Short mmCIF file of C-alpha atoms and ligand atoms in Angstrom, two decimals:
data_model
loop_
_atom_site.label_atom_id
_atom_site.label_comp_id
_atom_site.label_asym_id
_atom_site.label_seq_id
_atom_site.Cartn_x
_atom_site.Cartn_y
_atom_site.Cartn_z
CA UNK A 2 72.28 85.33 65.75
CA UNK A 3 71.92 87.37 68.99
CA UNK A 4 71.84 85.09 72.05
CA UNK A 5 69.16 86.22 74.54
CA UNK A 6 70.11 86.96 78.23
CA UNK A 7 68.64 88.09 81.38
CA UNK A 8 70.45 89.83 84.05
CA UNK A 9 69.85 89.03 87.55
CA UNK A 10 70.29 92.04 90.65
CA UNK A 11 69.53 94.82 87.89
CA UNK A 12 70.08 97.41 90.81
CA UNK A 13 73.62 96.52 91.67
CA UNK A 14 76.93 98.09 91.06
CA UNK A 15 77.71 95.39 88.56
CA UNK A 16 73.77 95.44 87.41
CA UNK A 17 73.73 98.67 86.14
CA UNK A 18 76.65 98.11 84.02
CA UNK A 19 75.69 94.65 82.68
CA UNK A 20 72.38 95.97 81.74
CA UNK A 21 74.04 99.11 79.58
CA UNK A 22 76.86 96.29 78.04
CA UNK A 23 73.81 94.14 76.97
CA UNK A 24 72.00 97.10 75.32
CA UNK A 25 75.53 97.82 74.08
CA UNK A 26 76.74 94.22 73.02
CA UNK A 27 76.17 93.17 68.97
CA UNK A 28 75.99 89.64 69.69
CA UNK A 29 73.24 89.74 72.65
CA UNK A 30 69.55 91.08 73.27
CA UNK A 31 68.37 91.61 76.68
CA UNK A 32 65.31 89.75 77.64
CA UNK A 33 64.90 90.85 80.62
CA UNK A 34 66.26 91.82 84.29
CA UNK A 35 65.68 90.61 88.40
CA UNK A 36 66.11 92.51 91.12
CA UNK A 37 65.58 91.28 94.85
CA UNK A 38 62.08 90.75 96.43
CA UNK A 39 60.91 94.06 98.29
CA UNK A 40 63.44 96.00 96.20
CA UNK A 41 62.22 99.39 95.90
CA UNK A 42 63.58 98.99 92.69
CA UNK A 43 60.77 96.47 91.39
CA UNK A 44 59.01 97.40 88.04
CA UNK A 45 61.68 99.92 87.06
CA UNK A 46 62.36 100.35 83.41
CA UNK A 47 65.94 98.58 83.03
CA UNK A 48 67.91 101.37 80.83
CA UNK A 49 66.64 104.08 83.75
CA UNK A 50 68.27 102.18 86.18
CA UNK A 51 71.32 101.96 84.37
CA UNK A 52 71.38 105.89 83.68
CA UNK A 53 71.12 105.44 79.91
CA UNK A 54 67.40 105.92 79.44
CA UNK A 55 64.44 104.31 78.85
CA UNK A 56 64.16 100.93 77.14
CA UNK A 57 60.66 99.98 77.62
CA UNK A 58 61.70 96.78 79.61
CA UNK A 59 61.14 96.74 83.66
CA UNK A 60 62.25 94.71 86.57
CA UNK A 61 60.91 92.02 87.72
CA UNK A 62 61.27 90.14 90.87
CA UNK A 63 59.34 87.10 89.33
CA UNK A 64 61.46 84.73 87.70
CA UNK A 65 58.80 83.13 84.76
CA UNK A 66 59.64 86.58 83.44
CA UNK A 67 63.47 85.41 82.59
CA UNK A 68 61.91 81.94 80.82
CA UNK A 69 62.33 84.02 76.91
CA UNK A 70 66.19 84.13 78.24
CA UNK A 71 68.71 81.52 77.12
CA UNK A 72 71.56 82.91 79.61
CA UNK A 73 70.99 84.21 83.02
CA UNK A 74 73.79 86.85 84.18
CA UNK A 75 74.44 87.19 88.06
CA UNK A 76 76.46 89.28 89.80
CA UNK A 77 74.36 89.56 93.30
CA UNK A 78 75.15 87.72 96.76
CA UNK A 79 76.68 83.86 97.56
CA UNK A 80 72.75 83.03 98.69
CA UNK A 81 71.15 84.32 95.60
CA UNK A 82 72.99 83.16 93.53
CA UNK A 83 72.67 79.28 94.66
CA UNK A 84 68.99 80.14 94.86
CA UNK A 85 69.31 81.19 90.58
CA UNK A 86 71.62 77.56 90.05
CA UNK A 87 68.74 75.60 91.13
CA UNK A 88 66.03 78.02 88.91
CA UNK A 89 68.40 77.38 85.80
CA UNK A 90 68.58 73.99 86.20
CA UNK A 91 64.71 73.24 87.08
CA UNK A 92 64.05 75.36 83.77
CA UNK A 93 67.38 73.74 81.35
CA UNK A 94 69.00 77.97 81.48
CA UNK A 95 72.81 78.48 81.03
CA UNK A 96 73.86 80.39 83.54
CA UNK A 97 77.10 83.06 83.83
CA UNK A 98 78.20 83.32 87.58
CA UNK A 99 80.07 86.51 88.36
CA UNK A 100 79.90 86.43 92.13
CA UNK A 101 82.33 86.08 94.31
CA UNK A 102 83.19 84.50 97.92
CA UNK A 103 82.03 81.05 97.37
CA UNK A 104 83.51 78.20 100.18
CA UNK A 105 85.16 74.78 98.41
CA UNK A 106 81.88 73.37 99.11
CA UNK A 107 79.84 75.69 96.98
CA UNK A 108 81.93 75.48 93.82
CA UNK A 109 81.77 71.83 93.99
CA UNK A 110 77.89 72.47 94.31
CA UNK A 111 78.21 74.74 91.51
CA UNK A 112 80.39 72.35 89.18
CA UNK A 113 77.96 69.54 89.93
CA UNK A 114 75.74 72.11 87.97
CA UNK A 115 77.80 71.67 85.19
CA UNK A 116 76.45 67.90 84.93
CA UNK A 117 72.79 69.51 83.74
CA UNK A 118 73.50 72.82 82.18
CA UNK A 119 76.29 74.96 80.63
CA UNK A 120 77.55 77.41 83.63
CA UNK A 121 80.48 79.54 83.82
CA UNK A 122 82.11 79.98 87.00
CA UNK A 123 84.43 83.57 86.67
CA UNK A 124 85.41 85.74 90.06
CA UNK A 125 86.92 88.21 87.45
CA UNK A 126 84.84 89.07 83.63
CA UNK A 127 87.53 91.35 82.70
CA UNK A 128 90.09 90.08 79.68
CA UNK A 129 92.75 91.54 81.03
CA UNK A 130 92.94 89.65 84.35
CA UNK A 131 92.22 86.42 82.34
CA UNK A 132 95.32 86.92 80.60
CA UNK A 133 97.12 88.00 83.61
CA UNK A 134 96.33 84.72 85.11
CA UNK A 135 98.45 83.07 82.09
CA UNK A 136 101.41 85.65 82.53
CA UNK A 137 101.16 84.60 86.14
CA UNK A 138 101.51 80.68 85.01
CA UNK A 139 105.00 81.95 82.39
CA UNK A 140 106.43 84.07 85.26
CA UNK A 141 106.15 81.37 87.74
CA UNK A 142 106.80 78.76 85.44
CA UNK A 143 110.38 80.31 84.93
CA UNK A 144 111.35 82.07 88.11
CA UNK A 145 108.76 81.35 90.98
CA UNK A 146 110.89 78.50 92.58
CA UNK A 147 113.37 80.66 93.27
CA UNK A 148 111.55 84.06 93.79
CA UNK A 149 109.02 85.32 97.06
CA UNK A 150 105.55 85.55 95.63
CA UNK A 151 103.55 88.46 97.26
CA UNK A 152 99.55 88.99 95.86
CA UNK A 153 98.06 92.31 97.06
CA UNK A 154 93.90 93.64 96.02
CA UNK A 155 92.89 97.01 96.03
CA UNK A 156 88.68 97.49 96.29
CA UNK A 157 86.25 99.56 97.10
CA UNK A 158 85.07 100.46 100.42
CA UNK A 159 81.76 98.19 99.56
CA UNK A 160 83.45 95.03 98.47
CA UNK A 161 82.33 92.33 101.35
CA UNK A 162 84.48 89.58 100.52
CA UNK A 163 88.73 89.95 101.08
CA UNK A 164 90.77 88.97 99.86
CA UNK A 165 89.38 89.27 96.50
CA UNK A 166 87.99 85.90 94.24
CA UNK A 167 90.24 87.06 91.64
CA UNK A 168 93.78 87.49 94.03
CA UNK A 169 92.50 84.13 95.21
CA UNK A 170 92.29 82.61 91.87
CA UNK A 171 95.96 84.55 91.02
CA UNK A 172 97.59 82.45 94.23
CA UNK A 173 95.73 79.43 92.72
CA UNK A 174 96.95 79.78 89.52
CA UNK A 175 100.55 80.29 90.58
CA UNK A 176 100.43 77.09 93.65
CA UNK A 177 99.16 74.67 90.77
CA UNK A 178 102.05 76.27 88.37
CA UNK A 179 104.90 74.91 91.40
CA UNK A 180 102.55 71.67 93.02
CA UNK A 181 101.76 73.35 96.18
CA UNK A 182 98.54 73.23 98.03
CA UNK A 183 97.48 76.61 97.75
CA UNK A 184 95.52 75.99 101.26
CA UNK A 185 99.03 74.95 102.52
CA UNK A 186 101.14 77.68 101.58
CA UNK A 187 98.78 80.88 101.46
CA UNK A 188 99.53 83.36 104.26
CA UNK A 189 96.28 85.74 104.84
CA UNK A 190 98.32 87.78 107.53
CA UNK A 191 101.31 88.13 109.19
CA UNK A 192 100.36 90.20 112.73
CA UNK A 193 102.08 87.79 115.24
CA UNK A 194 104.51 85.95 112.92
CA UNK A 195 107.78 86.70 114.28
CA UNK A 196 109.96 84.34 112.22
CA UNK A 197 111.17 85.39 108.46
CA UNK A 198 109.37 84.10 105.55
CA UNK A 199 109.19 80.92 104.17
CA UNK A 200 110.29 80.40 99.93
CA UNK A 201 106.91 78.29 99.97
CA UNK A 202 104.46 80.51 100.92
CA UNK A 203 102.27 82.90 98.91
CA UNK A 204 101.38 86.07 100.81
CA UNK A 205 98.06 88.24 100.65
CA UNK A 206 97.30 92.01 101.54
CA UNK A 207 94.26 93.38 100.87
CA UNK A 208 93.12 97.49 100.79
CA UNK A 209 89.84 98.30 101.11
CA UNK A 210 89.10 102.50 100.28
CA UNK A 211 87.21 104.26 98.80
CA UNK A 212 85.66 103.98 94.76
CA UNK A 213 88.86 101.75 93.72
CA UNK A 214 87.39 99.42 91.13
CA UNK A 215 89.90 96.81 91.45
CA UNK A 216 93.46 96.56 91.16
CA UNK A 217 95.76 93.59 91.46
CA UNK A 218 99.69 92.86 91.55
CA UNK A 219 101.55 90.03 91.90
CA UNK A 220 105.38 90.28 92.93
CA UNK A 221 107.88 87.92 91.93
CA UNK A 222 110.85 89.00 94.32
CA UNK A 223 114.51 88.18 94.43
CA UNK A 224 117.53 89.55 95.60
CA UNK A 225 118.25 92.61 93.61
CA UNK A 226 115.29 92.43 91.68
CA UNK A 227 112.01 91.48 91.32
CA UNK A 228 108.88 91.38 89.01
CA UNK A 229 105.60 93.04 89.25
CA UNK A 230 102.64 92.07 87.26
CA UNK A 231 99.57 94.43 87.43
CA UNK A 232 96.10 94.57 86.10
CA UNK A 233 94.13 97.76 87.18
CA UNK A 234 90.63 98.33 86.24
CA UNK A 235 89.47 101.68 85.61
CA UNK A 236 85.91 100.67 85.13
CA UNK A 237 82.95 97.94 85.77
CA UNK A 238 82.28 98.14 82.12
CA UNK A 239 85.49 95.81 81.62
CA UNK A 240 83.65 92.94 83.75
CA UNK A 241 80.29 93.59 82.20
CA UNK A 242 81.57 93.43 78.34
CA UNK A 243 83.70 90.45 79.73
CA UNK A 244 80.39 88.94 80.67
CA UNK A 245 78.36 89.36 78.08
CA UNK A 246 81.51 87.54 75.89
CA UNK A 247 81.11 84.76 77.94
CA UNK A 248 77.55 84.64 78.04
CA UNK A 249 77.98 84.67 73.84
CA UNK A 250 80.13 81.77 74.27
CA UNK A 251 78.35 80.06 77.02
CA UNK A 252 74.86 80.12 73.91
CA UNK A 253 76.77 77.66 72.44
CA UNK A 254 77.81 75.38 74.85
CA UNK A 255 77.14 72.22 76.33
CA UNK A 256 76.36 71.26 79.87
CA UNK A 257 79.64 71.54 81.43
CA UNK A 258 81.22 73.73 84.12
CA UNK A 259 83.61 75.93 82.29
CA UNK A 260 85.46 79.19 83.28
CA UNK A 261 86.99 82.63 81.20
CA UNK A 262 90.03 80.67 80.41
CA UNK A 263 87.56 78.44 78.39
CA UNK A 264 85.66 81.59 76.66
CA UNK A 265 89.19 83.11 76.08
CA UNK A 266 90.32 80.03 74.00
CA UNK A 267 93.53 79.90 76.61
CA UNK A 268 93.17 76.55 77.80
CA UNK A 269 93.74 75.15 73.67
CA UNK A 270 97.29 76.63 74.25
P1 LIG B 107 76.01 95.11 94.87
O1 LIG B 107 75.75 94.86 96.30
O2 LIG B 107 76.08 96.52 94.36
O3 LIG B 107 74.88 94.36 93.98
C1 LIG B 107 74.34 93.12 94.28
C2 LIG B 107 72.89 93.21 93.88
O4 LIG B 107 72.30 91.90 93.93
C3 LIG B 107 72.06 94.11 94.84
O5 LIG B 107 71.39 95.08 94.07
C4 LIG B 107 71.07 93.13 95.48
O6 LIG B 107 69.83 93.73 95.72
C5 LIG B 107 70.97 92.09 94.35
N1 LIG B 107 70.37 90.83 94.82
C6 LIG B 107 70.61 90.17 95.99
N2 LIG B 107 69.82 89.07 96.03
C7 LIG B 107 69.09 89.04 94.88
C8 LIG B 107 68.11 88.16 94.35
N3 LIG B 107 67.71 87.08 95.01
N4 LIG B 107 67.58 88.44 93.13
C9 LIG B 107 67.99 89.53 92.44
N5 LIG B 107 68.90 90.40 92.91
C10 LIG B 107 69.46 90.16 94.11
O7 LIG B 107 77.34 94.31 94.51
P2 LIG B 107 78.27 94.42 93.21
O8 LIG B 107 79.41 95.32 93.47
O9 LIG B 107 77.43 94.66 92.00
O10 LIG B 107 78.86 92.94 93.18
C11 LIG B 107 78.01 91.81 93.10
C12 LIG B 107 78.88 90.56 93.10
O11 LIG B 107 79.70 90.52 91.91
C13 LIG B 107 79.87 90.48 94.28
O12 LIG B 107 80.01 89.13 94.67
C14 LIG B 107 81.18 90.99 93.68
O13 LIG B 107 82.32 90.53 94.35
C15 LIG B 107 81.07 90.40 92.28
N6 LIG B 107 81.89 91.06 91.25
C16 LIG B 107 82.43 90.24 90.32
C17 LIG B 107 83.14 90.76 89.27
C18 LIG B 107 83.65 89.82 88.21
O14 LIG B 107 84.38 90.23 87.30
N7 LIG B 107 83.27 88.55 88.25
C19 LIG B 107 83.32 92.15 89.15
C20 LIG B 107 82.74 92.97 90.13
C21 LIG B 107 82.01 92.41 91.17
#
């Protein structure tokens, strides 16, 4: 059976694409799409605004027109999407988060969720980077105690939040692998530090230019060697198809707070 979604911020970068995966997707049938009030993009029809032709479905910017959806898909601003947490719980809707930037005190807003309805927390759709994060956990696992870990994002100029949710998540995944307290040990800049580096820490360097979808790299550096591990996307689509995946897995859910390590099946290994 097709699981029914609506996607919220149709007129994004990440809209677009999400609406042409969920035309594209086997397993989903979209419902419907939001875009921001006083967008001039209200009432368009969705597959227009995703270049791929008319579907006979528009925009809406009122939100009883999502109620026929059983998953809500947002990829739109920190604000918004707190706004949509509170709609999907007042109206029992599983809901995929995609956007990024959210403070420690947001996510635990945002698991809380997870006590009422099925939600899916994921800074990064794409499979790829969910199975980089579990080559991060093996490489650190056997060689990050004695190795300098380095994370560095590549973006586009548009991105607003640095350094990326998904290089955060990467220096997460990595801190929890060796018990350190990622806030601890992460260094977000070094203009001004004038002594050598610590083992402990976990650097960050960010690049923001031009159309760069997204690109991350972690180095595992020793003496003589060291170890890179990349993931570069090429395209949105990766994030969108991710999405709708987990928005296919989130159908069948149960209240809970869950992540793409859950939709991936990684976390039963
Ligand atoms: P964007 O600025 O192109 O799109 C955001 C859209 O949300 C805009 O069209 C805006 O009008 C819309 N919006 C804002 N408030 C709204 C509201 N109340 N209702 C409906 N729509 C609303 O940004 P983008 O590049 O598409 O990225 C969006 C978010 O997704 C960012 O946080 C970005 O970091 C994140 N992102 C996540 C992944 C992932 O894999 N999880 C991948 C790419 C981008």
């Amino acid at each position: 059976m097709k699981v029914k979604v609506a996607i919220l911020g149709c007129s994004g970068r990440m809209g677009r694409n999400l609406i042409q995966a969920a035309i594209e997707h086997k397993s989903v049938e979209l419902v419907g799409g939001s875009v921001r009030a006083g967008s001039s993009f209200e009432n368009f029809d969705l597959g227009e605004i995703a270049g791929i032709g008319a579907i006979g479905q528009k925009t809406t910017t009122d939100y009883k027109a999502l109620l026929a959806a059983d998953v809500l898909i947002d990829f739109t601003s920190i604000d918004a999407t707190l706004e949509h947490l509170d709609w999907c719980q007042q109206h029992n809707k599983a809901l995929v988060i995609g956007t990024t930037g959210f403070s420690e005190q947001q996510v635990a807003t945002i698991k809380a969720a997870g006590n009422n309805i099925p939600v899916i927390l994921a800074p990064n759709t794409s499979v790829g980077v969910n199975l980089l994060f579990k080559l991060l956990e093996v490489t650190a696992k056997a060689i990050g105690e004695h190795t300098d870990i380095e994370i560095f994002e590549a973006h586009h100029r548009f991105k607003k939040d640095a350094p990326s949710g998904t290089a955060v998540k990467m220096g997460q995944v990595i801190a929890d692998t060796l018990g350190r307290d990622l806030n601890k040990v992460a260094v977000y800049g070094r203009e001004g530090i004038t002594a050598e580096r610590s083992r402990e820490t976990i650097g960050f360097a960010t690049v923001r230019a031009g159309d760069i979808v997204g690109e991350h790299t972690a180095y595992f550096a020793d003496i003589g060697e060291r170890i890179e591990l990349t993931h570069k996307a090429s395209s949105r689509m990766t994030f969108a198809l991710g999405a709708m995946r987990a928005a296919f897995w989130l159908s069948e859910a149960h209240a809970g707070f869950y992540d793409m390590q859950d939709v991936l099946g990684f976390k039963d290994n």
